[in-house]
Coordinates of C-alpha atoms and ligand atoms in Angstrom, one line a residue:
X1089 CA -19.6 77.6 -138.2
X1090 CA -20.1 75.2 -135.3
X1091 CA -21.9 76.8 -132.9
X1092 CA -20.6 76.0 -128.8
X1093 CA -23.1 77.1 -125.8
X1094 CA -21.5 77.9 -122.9
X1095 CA -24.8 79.8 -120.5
X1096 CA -25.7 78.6 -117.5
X1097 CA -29.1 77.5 -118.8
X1098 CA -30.2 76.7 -121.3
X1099 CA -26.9 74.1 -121.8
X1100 CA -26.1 71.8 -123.7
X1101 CA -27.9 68.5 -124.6
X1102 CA -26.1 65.1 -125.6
X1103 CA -26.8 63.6 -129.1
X1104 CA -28.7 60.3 -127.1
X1105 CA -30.7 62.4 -125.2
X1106 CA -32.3 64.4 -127.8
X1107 CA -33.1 61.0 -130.0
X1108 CA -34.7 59.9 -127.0
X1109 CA -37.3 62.7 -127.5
X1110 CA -37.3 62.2 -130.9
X1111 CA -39.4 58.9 -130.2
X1112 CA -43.4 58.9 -130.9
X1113 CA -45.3 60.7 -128.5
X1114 CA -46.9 58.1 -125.8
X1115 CA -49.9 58.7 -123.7
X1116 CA -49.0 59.4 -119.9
X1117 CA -52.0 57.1 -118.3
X1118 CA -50.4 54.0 -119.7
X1119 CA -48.0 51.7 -118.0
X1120 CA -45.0 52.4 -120.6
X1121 CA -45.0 56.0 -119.4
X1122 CA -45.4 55.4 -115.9
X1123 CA -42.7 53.1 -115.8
X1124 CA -40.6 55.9 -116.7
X1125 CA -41.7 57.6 -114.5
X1126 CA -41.1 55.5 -111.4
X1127 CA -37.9 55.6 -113.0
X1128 CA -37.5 59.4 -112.8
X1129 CA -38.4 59.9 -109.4
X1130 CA -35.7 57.2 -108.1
X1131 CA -33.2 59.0 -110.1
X1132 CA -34.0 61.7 -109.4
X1133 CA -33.9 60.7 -105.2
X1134 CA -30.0 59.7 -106.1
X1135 CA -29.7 63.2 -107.1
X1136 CA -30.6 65.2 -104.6
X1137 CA -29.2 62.3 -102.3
X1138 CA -32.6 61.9 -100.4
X1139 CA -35.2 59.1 -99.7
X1140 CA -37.9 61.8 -99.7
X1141 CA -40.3 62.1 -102.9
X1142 CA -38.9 64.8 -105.8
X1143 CA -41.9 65.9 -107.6
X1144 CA -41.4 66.9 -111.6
X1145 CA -43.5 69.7 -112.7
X1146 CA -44.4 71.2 -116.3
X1147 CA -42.7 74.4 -115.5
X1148 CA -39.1 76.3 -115.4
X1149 CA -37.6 76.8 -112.3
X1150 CA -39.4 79.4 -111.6
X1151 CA -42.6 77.6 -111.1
X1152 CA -40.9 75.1 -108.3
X1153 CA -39.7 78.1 -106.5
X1154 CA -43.3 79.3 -106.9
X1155 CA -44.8 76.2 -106.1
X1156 CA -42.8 75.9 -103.0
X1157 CA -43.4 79.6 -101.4
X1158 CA -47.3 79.2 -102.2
X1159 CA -47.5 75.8 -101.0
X1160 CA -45.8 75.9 -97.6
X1161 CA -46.6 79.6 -96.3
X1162 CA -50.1 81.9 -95.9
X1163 CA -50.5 86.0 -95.9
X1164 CA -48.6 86.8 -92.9
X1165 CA -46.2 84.4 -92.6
X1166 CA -42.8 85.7 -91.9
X1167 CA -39.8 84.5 -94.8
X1168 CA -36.0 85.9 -94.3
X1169 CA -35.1 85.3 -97.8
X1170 CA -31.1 86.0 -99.0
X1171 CA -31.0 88.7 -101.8
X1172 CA -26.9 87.6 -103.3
X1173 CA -28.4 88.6 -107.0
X1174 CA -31.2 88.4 -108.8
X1175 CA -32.3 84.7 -108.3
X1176 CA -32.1 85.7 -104.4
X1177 CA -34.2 88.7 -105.4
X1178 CA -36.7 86.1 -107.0
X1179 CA -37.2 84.5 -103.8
X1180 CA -38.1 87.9 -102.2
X1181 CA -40.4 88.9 -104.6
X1182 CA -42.4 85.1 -104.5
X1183 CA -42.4 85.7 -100.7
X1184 CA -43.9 89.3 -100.7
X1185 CA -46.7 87.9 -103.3
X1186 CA -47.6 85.0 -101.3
X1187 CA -47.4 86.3 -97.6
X1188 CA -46.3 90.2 -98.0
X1189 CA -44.3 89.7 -94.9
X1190 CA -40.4 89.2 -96.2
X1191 CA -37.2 90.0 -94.3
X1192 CA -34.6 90.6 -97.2
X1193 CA -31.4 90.6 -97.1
X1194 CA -29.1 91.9 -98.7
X1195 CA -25.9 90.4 -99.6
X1196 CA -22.7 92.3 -102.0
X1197 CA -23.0 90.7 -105.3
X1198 CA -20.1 88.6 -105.6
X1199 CA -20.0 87.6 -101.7
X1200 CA -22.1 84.7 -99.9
X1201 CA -24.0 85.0 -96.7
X1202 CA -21.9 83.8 -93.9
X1203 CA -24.0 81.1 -91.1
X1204 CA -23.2 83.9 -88.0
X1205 CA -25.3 86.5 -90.3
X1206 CA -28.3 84.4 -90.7
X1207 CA -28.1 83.1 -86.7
X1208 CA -28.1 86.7 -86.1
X1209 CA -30.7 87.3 -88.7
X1210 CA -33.2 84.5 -86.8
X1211 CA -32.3 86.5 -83.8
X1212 CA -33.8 89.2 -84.7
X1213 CA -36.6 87.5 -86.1
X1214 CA -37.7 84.5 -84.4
X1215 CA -40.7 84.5 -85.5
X1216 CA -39.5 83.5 -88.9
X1217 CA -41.1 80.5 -90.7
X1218 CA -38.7 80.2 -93.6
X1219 CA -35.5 81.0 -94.7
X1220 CA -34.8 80.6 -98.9
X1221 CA -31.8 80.3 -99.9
X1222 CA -29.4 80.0 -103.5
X1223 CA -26.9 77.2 -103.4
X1224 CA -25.3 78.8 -106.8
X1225 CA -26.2 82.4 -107.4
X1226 CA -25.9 82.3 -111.6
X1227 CA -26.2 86.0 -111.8
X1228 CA -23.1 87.1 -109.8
X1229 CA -21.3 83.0 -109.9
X1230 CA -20.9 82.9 -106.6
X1231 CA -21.9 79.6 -104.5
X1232 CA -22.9 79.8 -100.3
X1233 CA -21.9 77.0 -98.1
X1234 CA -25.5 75.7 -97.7
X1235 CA -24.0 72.8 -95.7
X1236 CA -22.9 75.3 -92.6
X1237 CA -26.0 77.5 -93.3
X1238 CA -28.3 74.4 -93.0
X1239 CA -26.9 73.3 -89.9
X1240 CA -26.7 77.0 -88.2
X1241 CA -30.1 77.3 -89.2
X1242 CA -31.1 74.0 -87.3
X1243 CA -28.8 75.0 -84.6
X1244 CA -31.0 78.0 -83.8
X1245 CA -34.6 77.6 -85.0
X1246 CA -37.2 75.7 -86.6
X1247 CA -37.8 77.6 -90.0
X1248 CA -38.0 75.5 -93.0
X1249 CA -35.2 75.8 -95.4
X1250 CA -35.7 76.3 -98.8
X1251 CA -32.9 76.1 -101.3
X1252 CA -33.1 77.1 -104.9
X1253 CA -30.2 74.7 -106.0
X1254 CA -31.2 75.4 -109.9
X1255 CA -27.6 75.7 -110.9
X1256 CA -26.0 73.8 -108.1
X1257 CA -27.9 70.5 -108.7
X1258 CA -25.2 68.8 -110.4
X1259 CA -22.3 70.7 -110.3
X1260 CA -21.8 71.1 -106.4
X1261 CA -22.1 68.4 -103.5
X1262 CA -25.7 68.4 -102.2
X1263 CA -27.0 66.0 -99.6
X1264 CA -30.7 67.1 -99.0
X1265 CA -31.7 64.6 -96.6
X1266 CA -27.7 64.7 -94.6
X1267 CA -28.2 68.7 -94.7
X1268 CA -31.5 69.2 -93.5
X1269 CA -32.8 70.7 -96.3
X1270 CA -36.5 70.8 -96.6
X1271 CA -37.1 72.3 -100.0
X1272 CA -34.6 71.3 -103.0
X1273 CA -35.4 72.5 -107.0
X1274 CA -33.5 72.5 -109.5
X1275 CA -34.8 73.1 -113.3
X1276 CA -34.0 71.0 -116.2
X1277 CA -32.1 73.4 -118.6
X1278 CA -29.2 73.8 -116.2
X1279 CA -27.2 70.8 -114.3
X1280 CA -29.5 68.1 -116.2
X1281 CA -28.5 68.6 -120.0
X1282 CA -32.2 69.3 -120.9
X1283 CA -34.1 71.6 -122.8
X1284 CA -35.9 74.0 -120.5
X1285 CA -40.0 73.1 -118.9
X1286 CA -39.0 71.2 -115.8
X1287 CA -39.0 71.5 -112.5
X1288 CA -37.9 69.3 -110.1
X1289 CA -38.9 70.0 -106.8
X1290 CA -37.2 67.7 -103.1
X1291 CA -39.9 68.2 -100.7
X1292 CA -38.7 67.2 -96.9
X1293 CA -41.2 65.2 -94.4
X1294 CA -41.7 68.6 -92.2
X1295 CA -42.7 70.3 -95.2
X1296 CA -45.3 67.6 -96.6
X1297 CA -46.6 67.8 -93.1
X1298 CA -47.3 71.3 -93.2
X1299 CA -48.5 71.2 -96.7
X1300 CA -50.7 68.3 -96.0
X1301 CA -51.9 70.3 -92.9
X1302 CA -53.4 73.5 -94.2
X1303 CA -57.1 73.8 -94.0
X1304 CA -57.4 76.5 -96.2
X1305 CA -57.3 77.1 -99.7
X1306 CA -54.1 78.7 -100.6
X1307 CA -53.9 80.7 -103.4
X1308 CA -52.6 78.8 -106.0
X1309 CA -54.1 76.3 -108.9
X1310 CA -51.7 74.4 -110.8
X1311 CA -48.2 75.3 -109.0
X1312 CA -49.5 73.1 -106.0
X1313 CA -47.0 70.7 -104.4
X1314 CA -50.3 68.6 -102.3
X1315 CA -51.7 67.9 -105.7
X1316 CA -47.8 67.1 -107.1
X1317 CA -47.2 65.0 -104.2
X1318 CA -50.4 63.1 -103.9
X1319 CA -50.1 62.0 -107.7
X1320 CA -46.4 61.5 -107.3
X1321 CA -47.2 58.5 -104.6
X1322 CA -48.6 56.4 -107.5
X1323 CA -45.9 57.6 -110.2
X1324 CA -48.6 60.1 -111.4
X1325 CA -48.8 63.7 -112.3
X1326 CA -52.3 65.8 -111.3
X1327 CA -52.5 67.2 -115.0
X1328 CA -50.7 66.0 -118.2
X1329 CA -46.8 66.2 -117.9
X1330 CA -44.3 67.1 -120.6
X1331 CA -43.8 63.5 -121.8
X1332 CA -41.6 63.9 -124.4
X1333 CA -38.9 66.3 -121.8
X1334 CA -39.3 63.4 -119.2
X1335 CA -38.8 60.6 -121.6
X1336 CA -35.4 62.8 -122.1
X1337 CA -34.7 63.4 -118.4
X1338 CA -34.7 59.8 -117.9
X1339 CA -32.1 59.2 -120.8
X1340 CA -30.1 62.1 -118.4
X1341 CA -30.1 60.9 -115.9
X1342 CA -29.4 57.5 -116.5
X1343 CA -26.1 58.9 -117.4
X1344 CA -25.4 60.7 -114.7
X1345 CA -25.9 57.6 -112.9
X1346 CA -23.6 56.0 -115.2
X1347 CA -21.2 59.1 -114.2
X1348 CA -21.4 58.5 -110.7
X1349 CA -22.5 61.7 -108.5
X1350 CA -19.6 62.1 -107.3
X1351 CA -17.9 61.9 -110.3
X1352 CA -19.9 64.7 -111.7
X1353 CA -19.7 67.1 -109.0
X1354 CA -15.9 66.7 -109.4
X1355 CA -15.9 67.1 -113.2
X1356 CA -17.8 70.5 -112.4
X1357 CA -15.1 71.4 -109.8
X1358 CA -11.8 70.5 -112.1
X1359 CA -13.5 72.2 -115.1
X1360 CA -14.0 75.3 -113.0
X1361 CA -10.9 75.7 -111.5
X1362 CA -9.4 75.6 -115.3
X1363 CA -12.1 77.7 -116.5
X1364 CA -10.6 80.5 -113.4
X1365 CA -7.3 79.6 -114.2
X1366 CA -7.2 80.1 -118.1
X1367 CA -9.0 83.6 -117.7
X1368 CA -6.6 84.7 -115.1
X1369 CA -3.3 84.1 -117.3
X1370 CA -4.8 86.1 -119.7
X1371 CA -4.7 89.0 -117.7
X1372 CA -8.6 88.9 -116.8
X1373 CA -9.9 89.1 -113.3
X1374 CA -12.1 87.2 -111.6
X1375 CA -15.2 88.6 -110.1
X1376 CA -17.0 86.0 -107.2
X1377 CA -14.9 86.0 -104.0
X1378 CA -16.4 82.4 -104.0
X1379 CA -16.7 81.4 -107.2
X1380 CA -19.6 78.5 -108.1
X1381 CA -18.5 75.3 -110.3
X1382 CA -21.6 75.9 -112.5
X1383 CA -20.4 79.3 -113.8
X1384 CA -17.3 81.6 -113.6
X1385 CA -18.0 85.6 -114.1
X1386 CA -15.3 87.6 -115.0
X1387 CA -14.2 91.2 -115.4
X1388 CA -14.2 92.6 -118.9
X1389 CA -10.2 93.8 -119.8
X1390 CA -10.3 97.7 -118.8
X1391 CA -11.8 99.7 -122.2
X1392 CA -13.0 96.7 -123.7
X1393 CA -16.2 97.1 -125.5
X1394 CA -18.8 94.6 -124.2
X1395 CA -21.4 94.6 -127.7
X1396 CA -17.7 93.9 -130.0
X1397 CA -16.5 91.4 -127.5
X1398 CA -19.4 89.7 -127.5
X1399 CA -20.5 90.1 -131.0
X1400 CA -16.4 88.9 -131.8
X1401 CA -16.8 85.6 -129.8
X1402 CA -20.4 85.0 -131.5
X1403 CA -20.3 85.3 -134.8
X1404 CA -16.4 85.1 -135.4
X1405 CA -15.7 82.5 -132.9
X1406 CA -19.5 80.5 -133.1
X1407 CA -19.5 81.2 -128.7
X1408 CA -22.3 82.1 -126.5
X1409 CA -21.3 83.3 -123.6
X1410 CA -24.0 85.3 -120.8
X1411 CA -23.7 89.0 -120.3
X1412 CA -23.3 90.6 -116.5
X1413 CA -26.6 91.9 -115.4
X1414 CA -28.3 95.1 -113.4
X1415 CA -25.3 97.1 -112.0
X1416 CA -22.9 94.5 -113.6
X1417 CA -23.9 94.3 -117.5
X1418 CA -21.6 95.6 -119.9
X1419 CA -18.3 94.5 -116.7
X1420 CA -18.6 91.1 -116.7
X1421 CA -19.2 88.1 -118.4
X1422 CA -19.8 84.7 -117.4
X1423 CA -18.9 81.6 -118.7
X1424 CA -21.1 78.5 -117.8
X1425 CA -19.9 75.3 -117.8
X1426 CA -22.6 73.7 -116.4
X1427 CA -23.8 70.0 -117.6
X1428 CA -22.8 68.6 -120.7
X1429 CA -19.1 69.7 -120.8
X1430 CA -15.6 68.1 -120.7
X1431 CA -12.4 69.1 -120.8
X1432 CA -11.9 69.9 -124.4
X1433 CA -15.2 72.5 -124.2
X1434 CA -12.5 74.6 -121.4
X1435 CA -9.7 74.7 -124.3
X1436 CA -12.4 75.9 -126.5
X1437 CA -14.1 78.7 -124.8
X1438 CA -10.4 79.8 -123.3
X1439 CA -9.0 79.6 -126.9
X1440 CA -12.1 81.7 -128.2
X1441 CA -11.1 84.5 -126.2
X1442 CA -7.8 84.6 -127.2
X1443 CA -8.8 84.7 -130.8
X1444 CA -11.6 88.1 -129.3
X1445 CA -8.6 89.5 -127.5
X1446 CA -6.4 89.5 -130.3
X1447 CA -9.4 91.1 -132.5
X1448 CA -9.6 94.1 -130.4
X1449 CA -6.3 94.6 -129.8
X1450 CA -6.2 93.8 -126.2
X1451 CA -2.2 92.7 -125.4
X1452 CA -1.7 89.2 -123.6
X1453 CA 0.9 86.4 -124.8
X1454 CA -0.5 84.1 -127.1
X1455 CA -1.5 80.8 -126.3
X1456 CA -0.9 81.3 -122.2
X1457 CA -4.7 81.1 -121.6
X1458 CA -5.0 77.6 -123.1
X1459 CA -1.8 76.4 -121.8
X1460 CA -3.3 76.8 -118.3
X1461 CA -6.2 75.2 -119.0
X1462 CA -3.9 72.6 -120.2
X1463 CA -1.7 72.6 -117.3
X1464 CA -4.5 72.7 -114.8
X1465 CA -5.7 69.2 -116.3
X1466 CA -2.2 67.6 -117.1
X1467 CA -1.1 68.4 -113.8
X1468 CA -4.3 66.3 -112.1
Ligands
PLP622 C1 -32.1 79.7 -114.1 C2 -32.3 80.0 -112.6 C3 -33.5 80.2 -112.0 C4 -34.8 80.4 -112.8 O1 -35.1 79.3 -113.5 P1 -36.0 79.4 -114.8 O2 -35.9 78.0 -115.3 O3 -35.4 80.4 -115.7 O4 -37.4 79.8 -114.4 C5 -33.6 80.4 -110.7 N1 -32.5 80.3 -109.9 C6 -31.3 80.1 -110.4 C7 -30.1 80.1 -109.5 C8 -31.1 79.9 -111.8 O5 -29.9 79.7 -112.3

């Protein structure tokens, strides 16, 4: 059976990006790898859409978002961080490690913060060094306007503005330099068409100021952004990088450039609106009041089993789909389409649940779930 991915990390990687690590290993002080490199970082600056250095670090997302809290604030310092889901949680729970001073949020899974809640929230707390932020919350599949948030945030105060854009890198329009931003990652097993173990981290000139500018020793070893930005001046990395995943992030990347940014943030936009489409004429209903291009959750039918349906579309149909999680697993699925996918992946996954719903029984009319997909592209 051929077996279709469709989570919102890992995703799917193309056939010429896995031969490209299929090459023999090279050593990373030599020429031929920095080269690549260089390479990487200016690709990676077209991106995130910003003249400021993107480090690449031998970690998951995780570890930028780690990397970026330790690096930037001390005990004490005071973070408002937005709690949307559980990647918004994350954030809280870095923040309370590294400074144990976190105003949390907390935001109705499904919703996005609006820019009057978080002027009021700086308000309240002017004191506030930081605000982090999720561009595309995967848990809940629900993106915030980080455009309006940045600028309300500038608008009122001088807190950094740290954006975990891990599954909007890619799929939705991001202009880190235009927006203000001063902290970008994004991982390599989501947007980028990778396997997982890299971070890639957008680091603003305010923040390499500060970072530059502490005189103590923070907490922190190998997740530090002074040691990834001093090496990343000469096309270096402080210890030895994942060659073999950066030797494939360049092949990605190169065609993404070939794609055109914008081009791919509207790929991501037509094949979610299908995506919605599809799942809604089959009776299903959508759960994110503003749903993200990277990944659409949706309600489980009423009295539909979640370990059949799931184990239906698996090993009956060959499709991996993510579960709901906390409060939400076992109501909701989501379906990622994140990356590596066209339009012919949409008629796939749609088609798969069709075939599930038919299994268990569950009544729609045959067929009306694809032909939406098909009539949301044929009608471009
Ligand atoms: C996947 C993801 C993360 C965590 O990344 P890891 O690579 O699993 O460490 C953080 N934030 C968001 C929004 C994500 O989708």
């Amino acid at each position: 059976m051929k077996k279709r991915l469709f989570t919102p990390g890992p995703t799917p990687v193309p056939e010429n990006v896995m031969l490209s690590m299929a090459a023999p290993i090279i050593h990373h002080r030599n020429p031929e790898f920095m080269e690549i490199l260089q390479q990487v970082h200016e690709d990676l600056q077209y991106l995130f859409r910003t003249t400021q250095p993107v480090v690449v670090m031998t970690c998951s997302g995780t570890g930028g978002m780690e990397a970026s809290i330790s690096s930037l604030f001390g005990p004490g310092d005071k973070v408002i961080t937005v709690n949307s889901g559980k990647f918004g949680e994350r954030w809280g729970e870095l923040v309370r490690v590294f400074t144990g001073n976190c105003v949390e949020e907390p935001v109705a899974w499904g919703t996005a913060i609006t820019p009057e809640r978080i002027v009021e929230l700086l308000r309240e707390h002017p004191d506030a060094r930081g605000v982090c932020l999720t561009h595309s919350e995967t848990s809940t599949g629900t993106a915030s306007d980080i455009k309006a948030l940045c600028a309300a945030i500038h608008e009122e105060s001088d807190a950094l503005i740290l954006v975990d854009g891990i599954t909007a890198i890619g799929a939705h329009e991001f202009h880190f330099d235009e927006w203000g931003a001063d902290i970008c990652i994004t991982g390599s097993q989501k947007g980028l068409m990778m396997p997982p173990g890299l971070a890639l981290i957008a680091v603003s000139e305010r923040a390499r100021d500060i970072i530059e500018g502490f005189r103590h020793e923070r907490p922190q070893y190998y997740l530090s952004l002074k040691k990834a930005l001093r090496y990343h001046a000469d096309d270096d990395t402080p210890f030895t990088p994942a060659v073999t995943l950066i030797i494939g992030l360049s092949e990605a990347l190169r065609m993404i450039r070939a794609e055109g940014i914008e081009n791919v943030w509207a790929r991501h936009a037509r094949l979610a609106a299908a995506c919605r489409l599809g799942c809604e004429a089959l009776g299903m209903r959508l759960f994110s009041s503003s749903p993200s291009f990277a990944v659409t959750p949706v309600w489980l039918p009423e009295g539909v089993d979640w370990k059949e349906f799931n184990r239906i579309l698996k090993t009956g149909n060959g499709i991996t789909v993510a579960a709901g999680q906390d409060e939400f697993a076992g109501r909701i699925f989501r379906i990622s389409h994140l990356g590596y996918y066209d339009e012919f992946d949409m008629l796939s996954v749609i088609g798969s649940l069709e075939f599930t719903l038919k299994a268990m029984c569950v009544p729609f009319e045959i067929g009306s779930g694809v032909a939406a997909v098909q009539r949301a592209f044929l009608a471009d």
